[in-house]
Amino acid sequence: MTYEYVERGPMARSAGAMSREVVGPRVIVEDPDRDLVARWQAGDEQAFEELVVRHERRVFRLLYRMMGNKEDAEDLTQETFLSLHRHGHRFRAEARFSTFVYRVAANAALNRRRALGRGRARIDKLKTRQDAGDDLPSSPRNPEDATHGAELSEHVRLALEDLSPSLRMPVILYDIEGLAYGEIAEVLGIAEGTVKSRIHRARQALREQLKGLLGSNAVEEI
Amino acid sequence: MNHREVQKGLADYLEGDLPLSTRARFDAHLEECGECAREVGEMQQTIRLLRAMPDPEPPPMIAADVMRRIRAGETRLGPFQRVMRVLTGVLEPAFVLPASAVAVAALVVMVMQGPSGGARFGLDGFSVGEESAAVVVTPSLATAAASSPASVHPGVAGAARATAAPVAVTRPVPAVPVPDTERAVPSRSPRVRHSESGLAESWMALQAEASAGAARSVAVEGPVPAFRGGPSRPLLVADRIGAQGLAHSLAQPQRHDGGVPFSLRVPQLLAPVAPTAATGEDARDLWLARAFEDPVGFTRYIASQSLAEQELWVTRLSERAAARGLLDELVDALRVTGDERARHLADDFSASVTRRAGDVRGD
């Protein structure tokens, strides 16, 4: 079984929303990790290390965006790979290995957040913000305050954090990580239609959160 | 086009997925309607903001740290996990008798949360929360009857903290013997299941009756952990089907006499398939029968499983169908339904058998 995979390519992401209509041809992509996975499953630990090196960046990125801080992200990134190592022999080549990796990482993030509990997570977050002297609401009172890219993305990050994990994960995977709907559906184990609607709802929620920024010069220039 | 139509088509418009004609009408509306135009503009800006997020720089030593921890044995299976692997086929999860209580009842796993601790990973590779401290298992009905209390896994890191967690044992319900087909215990690997309900999330027990006619109940003896929070919060680890039923049951949990023992009614969702022991049939035959009887319903059921399970289903059922010379018939039965998913499933079934010869497995 070969999974059909829509390769959106790097351009799809940087070219902006409206050019997304060109999704590109549907191509069958062989899993680039297949050989490494086979070697690892045959007992070659070096191959596993190569797999970690290959995937650590995106796992870390996803977890950072889900968790909102580097410490948790790093911790969970390691846990993700340890878990893969422990149980990854169950992986068989019907799906892309990267999808499997994302899936384990996504589960790790969702479970960690659940374990923290919403209440505690919010309190922690507030505390972190206050400690950092940043107890602003997630959108600035005055759009002129947000003049730098870094500041803008900080606001986006905080707005993302306010989304429920079930909305945040799909929108991160789609808009930031650049996965296709189908792959996200596989990662999260939900229907493609659900993926789409969650992404839309997430964007709407973000728009509400970021209302104060939208329309400012800084955003227009992006 | 009006506001409502714009709302409906907005997501597709933003993705450029609208048909050209609709898109033209959409654009025309945007030119006339300031409110919609502003909304579309704001959504586009939001998307741009998201995509402009800078990538965080990962810490430099991840791979080295991971490999160091692996070499230190952190991913080695503990004695408990090795037992579990034999029992449930963690590395190759045994085929499930999804609706059959025989299978569901064969394994009850509880993961109890201790007061503190780092992230732990579940038996199937997914985290079961950060505070798991002990795993309490009743491996099968047969041994459950004899074993008390259930074994606590010493190998799970953090089990030392389990002293704070109550040990729960399941009370076996009358069962027909598990047929000696396939692997000894045709249960599946335990799976972490988080239901929508906070209650289910913080509670887990799963037992189902063994055969038609037996009481459908889940019984857990021993100190029953608090439903919410508290120092010992069990997480749900259960058969998915059981968990669905469980989540449903938990909407109206029943506690008896001060809460112990705790009993859950397992709803009709777990309606049993005909008893397998009586006829000696392979459980897979029952599922094959179901597939022939109701291919679309069967497909829908399979499709509701996680990918890993779907794969397992396809593999095991196609094996059996092929062994009985029913594969082509099964594939046809699925294809003629006209249902798209059933067609895909049919493809998977036929591909599965061809593929198996070249299947490279690491374990």
Coordinates of C-alpha atoms in Angstrom, one line a residue:
Chain A
M1 CA 0.0 0.0 0.0
T2 CA 1.5 3.3 -0.9
Y3 CA 0.0 6.3 0.7
E4 CA -0.8 9.2 -1.5
Y5 CA 0.9 12.2 -0.2
V6 CA 0.4 15.7 -1.4
E7 CA 3.7 17.4 -1.5
R8 CA 3.0 21.1 -1.1
G9 CA 6.6 22.0 -1.1
P10 CA 8.3 24.9 0.6
M11 CA 6.7 27.5 -1.6
A12 CA 3.2 26.8 -0.6
R13 CA 4.0 28.0 2.8
S14 CA 5.9 31.2 2.1
A15 CA 3.8 32.3 -0.8
G16 CA 0.9 33.5 1.3
A17 CA -2.6 32.5 1.8
M18 CA -4.1 33.2 -1.6
S19 CA -1.6 31.2 -3.5
R20 CA -2.4 28.1 -1.6
E21 CA -4.9 27.3 -4.3
V22 CA -2.1 25.8 -6.2
V23 CA -1.6 22.7 -4.2
G24 CA 0.4 21.1 -6.8
P25 CA 0.1 17.8 -8.5
R26 CA -0.7 14.8 -6.3
V27 CA 2.3 12.7 -6.3
I28 CA 3.2 9.5 -4.7
V29 CA 6.1 10.0 -2.5
E30 CA 8.2 7.2 -1.3
D31 CA 9.0 7.3 2.3
P32 CA 12.5 8.8 2.4
D33 CA 13.1 7.1 5.8
R34 CA 12.3 3.7 4.6
D35 CA 15.8 2.4 4.4
L36 CA 16.8 3.9 7.8
V37 CA 13.7 2.4 9.4
A38 CA 14.5 -1.0 8.0
R39 CA 18.0 -0.8 9.2
W40 CA 17.0 0.3 12.6
Q41 CA 14.3 -2.4 12.8
A42 CA 17.0 -4.9 11.9
G43 CA 19.0 -3.8 15.0
D44 CA 21.1 -0.9 13.7
E45 CA 21.1 1.7 16.5
Q46 CA 23.1 4.1 14.3
A47 CA 20.2 4.2 11.9
F48 CA 17.9 5.2 14.7
E49 CA 20.2 8.0 15.6
E50 CA 20.1 9.2 12.1
L51 CA 16.3 9.1 12.2
V52 CA 16.4 11.2 15.4
V53 CA 18.7 13.7 13.7
R54 CA 16.5 13.8 10.7
H55 CA 13.3 14.5 12.6
E56 CA 14.3 16.3 15.8
R57 CA 13.8 19.7 14.4
R58 CA 10.3 19.3 13.3
V59 CA 9.3 17.4 16.4
F60 CA 10.8 20.1 18.5
R61 CA 9.1 22.8 16.5
L62 CA 5.7 21.2 16.9
L63 CA 6.1 20.5 20.6
Y64 CA 7.4 24.0 21.2
R65 CA 4.3 25.4 19.5
M66 CA 2.1 23.1 21.4
M67 CA 3.7 23.6 24.8
G68 CA 4.7 27.2 24.5
N69 CA 8.1 26.8 26.1
K70 CA 11.4 25.3 25.3
E71 CA 11.9 23.2 28.4
D72 CA 8.7 21.2 28.0
A73 CA 9.3 21.0 24.2
E74 CA 12.8 19.6 24.7
D75 CA 11.7 17.2 27.4
L76 CA 8.8 15.9 25.2
T77 CA 11.0 15.8 22.1
Q78 CA 13.3 13.4 24.0
E79 CA 10.3 11.4 25.3
T80 CA 8.9 11.2 21.8
F81 CA 12.0 9.6 20.5
L82 CA 12.4 7.3 23.5
S83 CA 8.9 6.2 23.0
L84 CA 9.5 5.6 19.3
H85 CA 12.5 3.6 20.2
R86 CA 10.6 1.6 22.7
H87 CA 7.6 0.9 20.6
G88 CA 8.5 1.8 17.1
H89 CA 9.1 -1.7 16.0
R90 CA 5.4 -1.7 15.6
F91 CA 5.7 0.8 12.8
R92 CA 5.3 -0.8 9.5
A93 CA 5.9 0.8 6.2
E94 CA 2.3 1.4 5.2
A95 CA 2.5 5.0 6.4
R96 CA 5.3 7.4 6.2
F97 CA 7.6 7.3 9.1
S98 CA 7.4 11.0 9.5
T99 CA 3.7 10.8 10.0
F100 CA 4.2 8.2 12.7
V101 CA 6.7 10.4 14.4
Y102 CA 4.4 13.4 14.3
R103 CA 1.7 11.2 15.7
V104 CA 3.7 10.1 18.6
A105 CA 4.8 13.7 19.3
A106 CA 1.3 15.0 19.0
N107 CA 0.1 12.4 21.5
A108 CA 2.9 13.3 23.8
A109 CA 1.9 16.9 23.6
L110 CA -1.8 16.4 24.0
N111 CA -1.3 14.0 26.9
R112 CA 1.1 16.3 28.7
R113 CA -1.4 19.1 28.4
R114 CA -4.2 17.0 29.6
A115 CA -2.1 15.8 32.5
L116 CA -1.4 19.4 33.5
G117 CA -5.1 20.2 33.3
R118 CA -6.5 23.3 31.8
G119 CA -6.7 25.2 35.0
R120 CA -3.2 24.6 36.0
A121 CA -1.9 25.2 32.5
R122 CA -3.5 28.6 32.5
I123 CA -2.2 29.5 35.9
D124 CA 1.3 28.4 34.9
K125 CA 1.0 30.4 31.7
L126 CA -0.1 33.5 33.5
K127 CA 2.7 33.1 36.0
T128 CA 5.2 32.7 33.3
R129 CA 4.0 35.8 31.6
Q130 CA 4.0 37.8 34.8
D131 CA 7.5 36.5 35.7
A132 CA 8.6 37.8 32.3
G133 CA 7.0 41.1 33.0
D134 CA 4.6 40.3 30.2
D135 CA 1.1 40.1 31.6
L136 CA -0.4 41.8 28.6
P137 CA -3.6 40.5 27.2
S138 CA -2.9 38.5 24.1
S139 CA -3.6 41.3 21.8
P140 CA -2.0 44.6 22.3
R141 CA -4.1 47.5 23.4
N142 CA -2.4 49.7 20.9
P143 CA -1.6 48.3 17.5
E144 CA 1.3 50.8 17.2
D145 CA 3.0 48.9 20.0
A146 CA 3.4 46.0 17.8
T147 CA 5.9 47.3 15.3
H148 CA 8.4 44.5 15.2
G149 CA 8.2 41.1 13.7
A150 CA 9.3 39.5 16.9
E151 CA 6.7 41.3 18.8
L152 CA 4.0 40.3 16.3
S153 CA 5.0 36.6 16.5
E154 CA 5.0 36.8 20.3
H155 CA 1.4 37.9 20.1
V156 CA 0.6 35.2 17.7
R157 CA 2.3 32.7 19.9
L158 CA 0.2 33.8 22.9
A159 CA -3.0 33.7 20.9
L160 CA -2.1 30.2 19.7
E161 CA -1.6 29.2 23.3
D162 CA -5.1 30.3 24.1
L163 CA -6.6 27.9 21.6
S164 CA -7.7 24.6 22.9
P165 CA -5.2 21.9 22.0
S166 CA -7.7 20.3 19.6
L167 CA -7.8 23.4 17.5
R168 CA -4.2 24.4 18.0
M169 CA -2.7 21.2 16.8
P170 CA -4.3 21.1 13.3
V171 CA -3.6 24.8 12.6
I172 CA 0.0 24.4 13.7
L173 CA 0.4 21.4 11.6
Y174 CA -1.2 23.0 8.6
D175 CA -0.3 26.7 8.6
I176 CA 3.0 26.5 10.3
E177 CA 4.4 23.0 9.7
G178 CA 2.9 22.8 6.2
L179 CA 1.4 19.4 6.4
A180 CA -1.4 18.5 4.0
Y181 CA -4.9 17.8 5.3
G182 CA -4.7 14.1 4.7
E183 CA -1.5 13.8 6.6
I184 CA -2.9 15.8 9.5
A185 CA -5.9 13.5 9.5
E186 CA -3.5 10.6 9.8
V187 CA -1.5 12.2 12.5
L188 CA -4.4 13.1 14.7
G189 CA -6.6 10.1 13.8
I190 CA -9.5 12.3 12.7
A191 CA -11.4 12.7 9.5
E192 CA -10.0 15.1 6.9
G193 CA -13.2 17.1 7.0
T194 CA -12.7 17.5 10.7
V195 CA -9.2 18.7 10.1
K196 CA -10.4 21.4 7.7
S197 CA -13.1 22.6 10.0
R198 CA -10.9 22.7 13.0
I199 CA -8.3 24.7 11.1
H200 CA -11.0 27.2 10.1
R201 CA -12.3 27.5 13.6
A202 CA -8.8 27.9 14.9
R203 CA -8.1 30.7 12.4
Q204 CA -11.3 32.5 13.3
A205 CA -10.5 32.3 17.0
L206 CA -7.0 33.6 16.3
R207 CA -8.4 36.4 14.3
E208 CA -10.6 37.4 17.2
Q209 CA -7.6 37.3 19.5
L210 CA -5.4 39.3 17.2
K211 CA -8.0 41.8 16.2
G212 CA -6.1 44.6 17.7
L213 CA -3.1 43.9 15.5
L214 CA -4.8 43.2 12.2
G215 CA -4.7 46.1 9.9
S216 CA -1.7 47.6 11.5
N217 CA 1.2 48.5 9.2
A218 CA 3.4 45.9 10.7
V219 CA 1.0 43.1 9.7
E220 CA 0.4 44.6 6.2
E221 CA 4.1 44.4 5.6
I222 CA 4.4 40.7 6.3
Chain B
M1 CA -24.4 35.8 -2.6
N2 CA -25.2 36.8 0.9
H3 CA -23.4 36.9 4.2
R4 CA -24.5 33.3 5.0
E5 CA -23.1 32.0 1.8
V6 CA -19.9 33.9 2.4
Q7 CA -19.6 32.3 5.9
K8 CA -20.2 28.9 4.4
G9 CA -17.6 29.3 1.7
L10 CA -15.1 31.3 3.6
A11 CA -12.7 28.5 4.5
D12 CA -12.7 27.2 0.9
Y13 CA -12.3 30.7 -0.4
L14 CA -9.2 31.3 1.7
E15 CA -7.7 28.0 0.6
G16 CA -8.6 28.7 -3.0
D17 CA -10.7 25.7 -3.1
L18 CA -13.9 27.3 -4.4
P19 CA -15.0 26.5 -8.0
L20 CA -14.2 29.4 -10.3
S21 CA -17.8 30.5 -10.8
T22 CA -18.5 30.5 -7.0
R23 CA -15.3 32.3 -6.5
A24 CA -16.3 35.0 -9.0
R25 CA -19.5 35.5 -7.1
F26 CA -17.7 35.6 -3.9
D27 CA -15.3 38.2 -5.1
A28 CA -18.2 40.2 -6.5
H29 CA -19.9 40.2 -3.1
L30 CA -16.7 41.3 -1.4
E31 CA -16.5 44.3 -3.6
E32 CA -20.0 45.3 -2.5
C33 CA -19.9 44.3 1.1
G34 CA -17.5 46.1 3.4
E35 CA -18.2 43.8 6.3
C36 CA -17.4 40.6 4.5
A37 CA -14.4 42.2 2.8
R38 CA -13.0 43.2 6.2
E39 CA -13.5 39.7 7.5
V40 CA -11.8 38.1 4.6
G41 CA -9.0 40.5 4.9
E42 CA -8.5 39.8 8.6
M43 CA -8.6 36.1 8.0
Q44 CA -5.9 36.5 5.3
Q45 CA -3.8 38.6 7.6
T46 CA -4.2 36.0 10.4
I47 CA -3.0 33.3 8.1
R48 CA -0.1 35.4 7.0
L49 CA 0.8 36.1 10.6
L50 CA 0.7 32.4 11.4
R51 CA 2.9 31.5 8.5
A52 CA 5.4 34.2 9.3
M53 CA 6.1 32.6 12.7
P54 CA 9.8 32.1 13.1
D55 CA 11.1 28.7 13.7
P56 CA 12.4 28.1 17.2
E57 CA 16.0 26.8 17.3
P58 CA 16.1 23.4 18.8
P59 CA 18.6 22.7 21.5
P60 CA 21.7 21.2 20.1
M61 CA 22.1 17.9 21.9
I62 CA 18.7 16.2 21.4
A63 CA 20.0 13.2 19.4
A64 CA 23.0 12.8 21.6
D65 CA 20.8 12.9 24.7
V66 CA 18.3 10.5 23.3
M67 CA 20.9 8.0 22.4
R68 CA 22.6 8.3 25.8
R69 CA 19.3 7.6 27.4
I70 CA 18.7 4.6 25.1
R71 CA 22.1 3.2 25.9
A72 CA 21.4 3.7 29.6
G73 CA 18.5 1.3 29.1
E74 CA 15.6 3.7 29.4
T75 CA 13.8 2.1 26.5
R76 CA 14.5 -1.4 27.5
L77 CA 11.3 -3.2 28.3
G78 CA 10.9 -4.0 31.9
P79 CA 9.9 -7.5 33.1
F80 CA 6.3 -6.3 33.3
Q81 CA 6.3 -5.0 29.8
R82 CA 7.9 -8.2 28.5
V83 CA 5.0 -10.1 30.1
M84 CA 2.6 -7.7 28.6
R85 CA 4.2 -8.2 25.3
V86 CA 3.6 -11.9 25.5
L87 CA 0.1 -11.4 26.7
T88 CA -1.1 -8.8 24.4
G89 CA 1.5 -8.7 21.7
V90 CA 2.6 -5.2 22.3
L91 CA 4.9 -5.3 19.4
E92 CA 2.5 -7.1 17.3
P93 CA -0.9 -6.5 18.9
A94 CA -3.0 -9.5 18.8
F95 CA -6.1 -9.5 16.9
V96 CA -9.1 -8.1 18.7
L97 CA -12.5 -9.5 19.1
P98 CA -13.9 -6.0 19.2
A99 CA -17.4 -6.7 20.1
S100 CA -16.7 -9.9 21.9
A101 CA -16.5 -9.6 25.5
V102 CA -14.3 -12.6 25.6
A103 CA -11.5 -10.5 24.2
V104 CA -12.4 -7.3 26.0
A105 CA -12.6 -9.1 29.2
A106 CA -9.3 -10.7 28.7
L107 CA -7.4 -7.8 29.7
V108 CA -7.9 -5.0 32.1
V109 CA -5.2 -2.5 32.5
M110 CA -5.2 0.4 34.8
V111 CA -2.7 3.0 35.0
M112 CA -2.8 4.8 38.2
Q113 CA -1.4 8.2 38.7
G114 CA 0.9 8.8 41.5
P115 CA 1.3 12.1 43.2
S116 CA 4.1 13.3 41.0
G117 CA 6.5 12.3 38.4
G118 CA 7.8 12.8 34.9
A119 CA 6.1 11.9 31.7
R120 CA 5.5 8.2 31.2
F121 CA 4.8 6.5 28.1
G122 CA 2.0 4.1 27.7
L123 CA 2.4 0.5 26.6
D124 CA 1.5 1.3 23.1
G125 CA 3.9 4.1 22.8
F126 CA 1.7 7.0 23.6
S127 CA 2.0 9.0 26.7
V128 CA -0.5 8.2 29.4
G129 CA 0.1 11.4 31.2
E130 CA 2.9 12.7 33.2
E131 CA 2.1 11.3 36.5
S132 CA 1.7 7.6 35.9
A133 CA 3.1 5.7 38.7
A134 CA 1.9 2.2 38.7
V135 CA 0.3 -0.1 36.4
V136 CA -2.2 -2.6 37.7
V137 CA -3.1 -5.4 35.5
T138 CA -5.3 -8.3 35.5
P139 CA -4.1 -10.2 32.5
S140 CA -7.0 -12.4 31.8
L141 CA -10.2 -13.7 33.1
A142 CA -8.7 -17.1 33.8
T143 CA -5.8 -15.7 35.9
A144 CA -7.9 -12.9 37.3
A145 CA -9.9 -15.4 39.0
A146 CA -6.9 -16.7 40.8
S147 CA -4.8 -13.7 41.2
S148 CA -5.3 -11.1 43.8
P149 CA -4.3 -8.5 44.1
A150 CA -3.3 -7.7 40.6
S151 CA 0.4 -7.4 39.8
V152 CA 2.0 -4.1 40.0
H153 CA 4.7 -3.5 37.6
P154 CA 8.0 -3.0 39.3
G155 CA 9.7 -2.0 36.1
V156 CA 7.7 1.1 35.3
A157 CA 9.9 3.9 36.5
G158 CA 8.2 5.7 39.2
A159 CA 6.5 2.7 40.5
A160 CA 8.1 3.4 43.8
R161 CA 5.6 6.2 44.1
A162 CA 2.8 3.7 43.6
T163 CA 2.6 3.2 47.3
A164 CA 0.4 6.2 47.3
A165 CA -1.8 4.7 44.7
P166 CA -4.4 2.2 45.6
V167 CA -4.2 -1.2 44.0
A168 CA -7.3 -2.1 42.2
V169 CA -8.1 -5.5 41.1
T170 CA -10.8 -6.5 38.7
R171 CA -13.4 -8.9 39.7
P172 CA -13.7 -11.4 37.0
V173 CA -17.1 -12.0 35.6
P174 CA -18.3 -15.4 34.6
A175 CA -16.6 -16.2 31.4
V176 CA -16.5 -18.8 28.8
P177 CA -13.0 -20.0 28.3
V178 CA -11.0 -18.0 25.8
P179 CA -10.7 -20.2 22.7
D180 CA -7.3 -21.3 22.0
T181 CA -7.1 -19.8 18.6
E182 CA -4.4 -17.5 17.3
R183 CA -2.4 -16.1 20.1
A184 CA -3.3 -17.4 23.5
V185 CA -5.2 -14.3 24.5
P186 CA -6.9 -12.6 21.7
S187 CA -6.9 -9.2 23.3
R188 CA -5.4 -6.1 21.9
S189 CA -2.6 -4.0 23.2
P190 CA -3.8 -1.7 25.8
R191 CA -4.5 1.7 24.5
V192 CA -4.8 5.0 26.1
R193 CA -8.1 6.4 25.6
H194 CA -9.1 9.9 26.5
S195 CA -12.7 10.4 26.2
E196 CA -14.3 13.8 26.0
S197 CA -15.6 13.6 29.4
G198 CA -13.2 14.6 32.2
L199 CA -14.7 11.8 34.2
A200 CA -13.7 9.2 31.8
E201 CA -10.3 10.8 31.5
S202 CA -9.7 10.4 35.1
W203 CA -11.3 7.0 35.5
M204 CA -10.6 3.8 34.0
A205 CA -11.8 0.3 34.4
L206 CA -13.0 -2.0 31.8
Q207 CA -14.4 -5.4 32.0
A208 CA -17.1 -6.8 29.9
E209 CA -19.2 -9.9 30.2
A210 CA -17.9 -13.0 28.7
S211 CA -20.6 -14.2 26.6
A212 CA -24.2 -13.5 25.6
G213 CA -26.4 -13.6 28.6
A214 CA -23.8 -12.7 31.2
A215 CA -24.3 -9.5 33.1
R216 CA -22.7 -6.6 31.3
S217 CA -20.8 -5.0 34.0
V218 CA -17.5 -3.7 35.0
A219 CA -16.5 -4.5 38.4
V220 CA -13.6 -3.1 40.3
E221 CA -12.8 -4.0 43.8
G222 CA -10.6 -2.4 46.2
P223 CA -10.2 1.2 47.0
V224 CA -11.8 3.1 44.3
P225 CA -9.8 6.2 43.4
A226 CA -11.5 9.5 43.4
F227 CA -13.1 10.4 40.2
R228 CA -11.4 13.7 39.7
G229 CA -8.0 14.8 40.8
G230 CA -6.6 13.5 44.0
P231 CA -3.3 11.9 44.5
S232 CA -4.3 8.8 42.7
R233 CA -6.0 9.4 39.4
P234 CA -6.4 6.5 37.2
L235 CA -6.1 7.1 33.5
L236 CA -8.1 5.2 31.0
V237 CA -6.3 2.5 29.3
A238 CA -8.7 0.2 27.6
D239 CA -9.8 -1.4 24.6
R240 CA -11.1 1.3 22.3
I241 CA -14.5 -0.2 22.0
G242 CA -14.7 -0.8 25.6
A243 CA -13.6 2.8 26.1
Q244 CA -16.3 4.1 23.9
G245 CA -18.8 2.2 25.9
L246 CA -17.1 3.3 29.0
A247 CA -17.2 6.9 28.2
H248 CA -20.8 6.5 27.6
S249 CA -21.3 4.7 30.8
L250 CA -19.4 7.2 32.7
A251 CA -22.0 9.7 31.9
Q252 CA -24.0 8.0 34.5
P253 CA -21.6 6.3 36.8
Q254 CA -23.0 4.1 39.4
R255 CA -21.4 3.6 42.7
H256 CA -22.6 1.1 45.1
D257 CA -22.6 1.2 48.9
G258 CA -20.0 3.8 49.7
G259 CA -18.4 3.4 46.3
V260 CA -16.9 0.0 46.6
P261 CA -17.1 -2.0 44.6
F262 CA -17.6 0.2 41.7
S263 CA -19.7 -1.0 38.9
L264 CA -20.2 0.3 35.4
R265 CA -22.8 -0.9 33.0
V266 CA -21.3 -1.5 29.6
P267 CA -23.8 -0.4 27.1
Q268 CA -25.1 -2.2 24.1
L269 CA -22.2 -0.9 22.1
L270 CA -20.4 -4.0 23.4
A271 CA -23.1 -6.3 22.3
P272 CA -21.4 -9.6 22.0
V273 CA -20.8 -11.6 19.0
A274 CA -21.9 -15.2 19.2
P275 CA -19.8 -17.0 21.8
T276 CA -16.6 -18.3 20.2
A277 CA -15.8 -21.1 22.6
A278 CA -19.0 -22.9 22.0
T279 CA -18.4 -23.3 18.3
G280 CA -14.7 -23.2 18.4
E281 CA -14.7 -20.7 15.6
D282 CA -11.9 -18.4 15.1
A283 CA -13.0 -15.0 16.1
R284 CA -11.9 -13.7 12.8
D285 CA -14.5 -15.9 11.1
L286 CA -17.1 -14.1 13.0
W287 CA -15.8 -10.8 11.7
L288 CA -15.6 -12.2 8.2
A289 CA -19.2 -13.2 8.5
R290 CA -20.1 -9.8 9.6
A291 CA -18.2 -8.3 6.7
F292 CA -20.1 -10.4 4.2
E293 CA -23.4 -9.6 6.0
D294 CA -22.9 -5.9 6.2
P295 CA -19.9 -4.7 4.3
V296 CA -20.6 -1.0 4.7
G297 CA -21.2 -1.2 8.4
F298 CA -18.1 -3.3 8.7
T299 CA -16.1 -0.8 6.8
R300 CA -17.4 2.0 8.9
Y301 CA -16.4 0.1 12.0
I302 CA -12.9 -0.5 10.7
A303 CA -12.6 3.1 9.5
S304 CA -13.4 4.3 13.0
Q305 CA -10.2 2.6 14.3
S306 CA -6.9 4.2 14.5
L307 CA -4.6 3.7 11.6
A308 CA -2.5 1.2 13.4
E309 CA -5.5 -0.8 14.2
Q310 CA -6.9 -0.6 10.8
E311 CA -3.7 -2.0 9.5
L312 CA -3.9 -4.8 12.0
W313 CA -7.5 -5.6 11.1
V314 CA -6.7 -5.7 7.5
T315 CA -3.7 -7.9 8.0
R316 CA -5.3 -10.4 10.3
L317 CA -8.6 -10.6 8.5
S318 CA -7.1 -10.9 5.0
E319 CA -4.8 -13.6 6.3
R320 CA -7.8 -15.5 7.5
A321 CA -9.9 -14.9 4.5
A322 CA -7.0 -16.0 2.3
A323 CA -6.5 -19.1 4.3
R324 CA -10.2 -20.0 3.9
G325 CA -10.2 -19.1 0.3
L326 CA -12.6 -16.3 0.9
L327 CA -10.4 -13.4 0.1
D328 CA -11.7 -12.7 -3.4
E329 CA -15.2 -13.0 -2.3
L330 CA -14.6 -10.6 0.5
V331 CA -12.9 -8.1 -1.8
D332 CA -15.8 -8.4 -4.1
A333 CA -18.4 -8.0 -1.4
L334 CA -16.7 -4.8 -0.3
R335 CA -16.3 -3.5 -3.9
V336 CA -19.9 -4.0 -5.0
T337 CA -21.3 -1.9 -2.2
G338 CA -20.3 1.2 -4.2
D339 CA -19.2 2.7 -0.9
E340 CA -15.9 4.5 -1.4
R341 CA -14.4 3.5 1.9
A342 CA -15.4 0.0 1.4
R343 CA -13.7 0.0 -2.0
H344 CA -10.5 1.3 -0.3
L345 CA -10.8 -1.3 2.3
A346 CA -11.2 -3.9 -0.5
D347 CA -8.0 -2.6 -2.1
D348 CA -6.2 -2.8 1.2
F349 CA -7.4 -6.4 1.8
S350 CA -6.2 -7.5 -1.6
A351 CA -2.9 -5.6 -1.3
S352 CA -2.3 -7.0 2.2
V353 CA -1.9 -10.5 1.0
T354 CA 0.4 -9.7 -1.8
R355 CA 2.4 -7.5 0.4
R356 CA 2.9 -10.0 3.2
A357 CA 5.5 -11.9 1.3
G358 CA 7.8 -8.9 1.3
D359 CA 6.9 -7.7 4.7
V360 CA 10.0 -6.8 6.6
R361 CA 9.6 -6.8 10.2
G362 CA 12.1 -5.9 12.9
D363 CA 10.7 -8.0 15.7

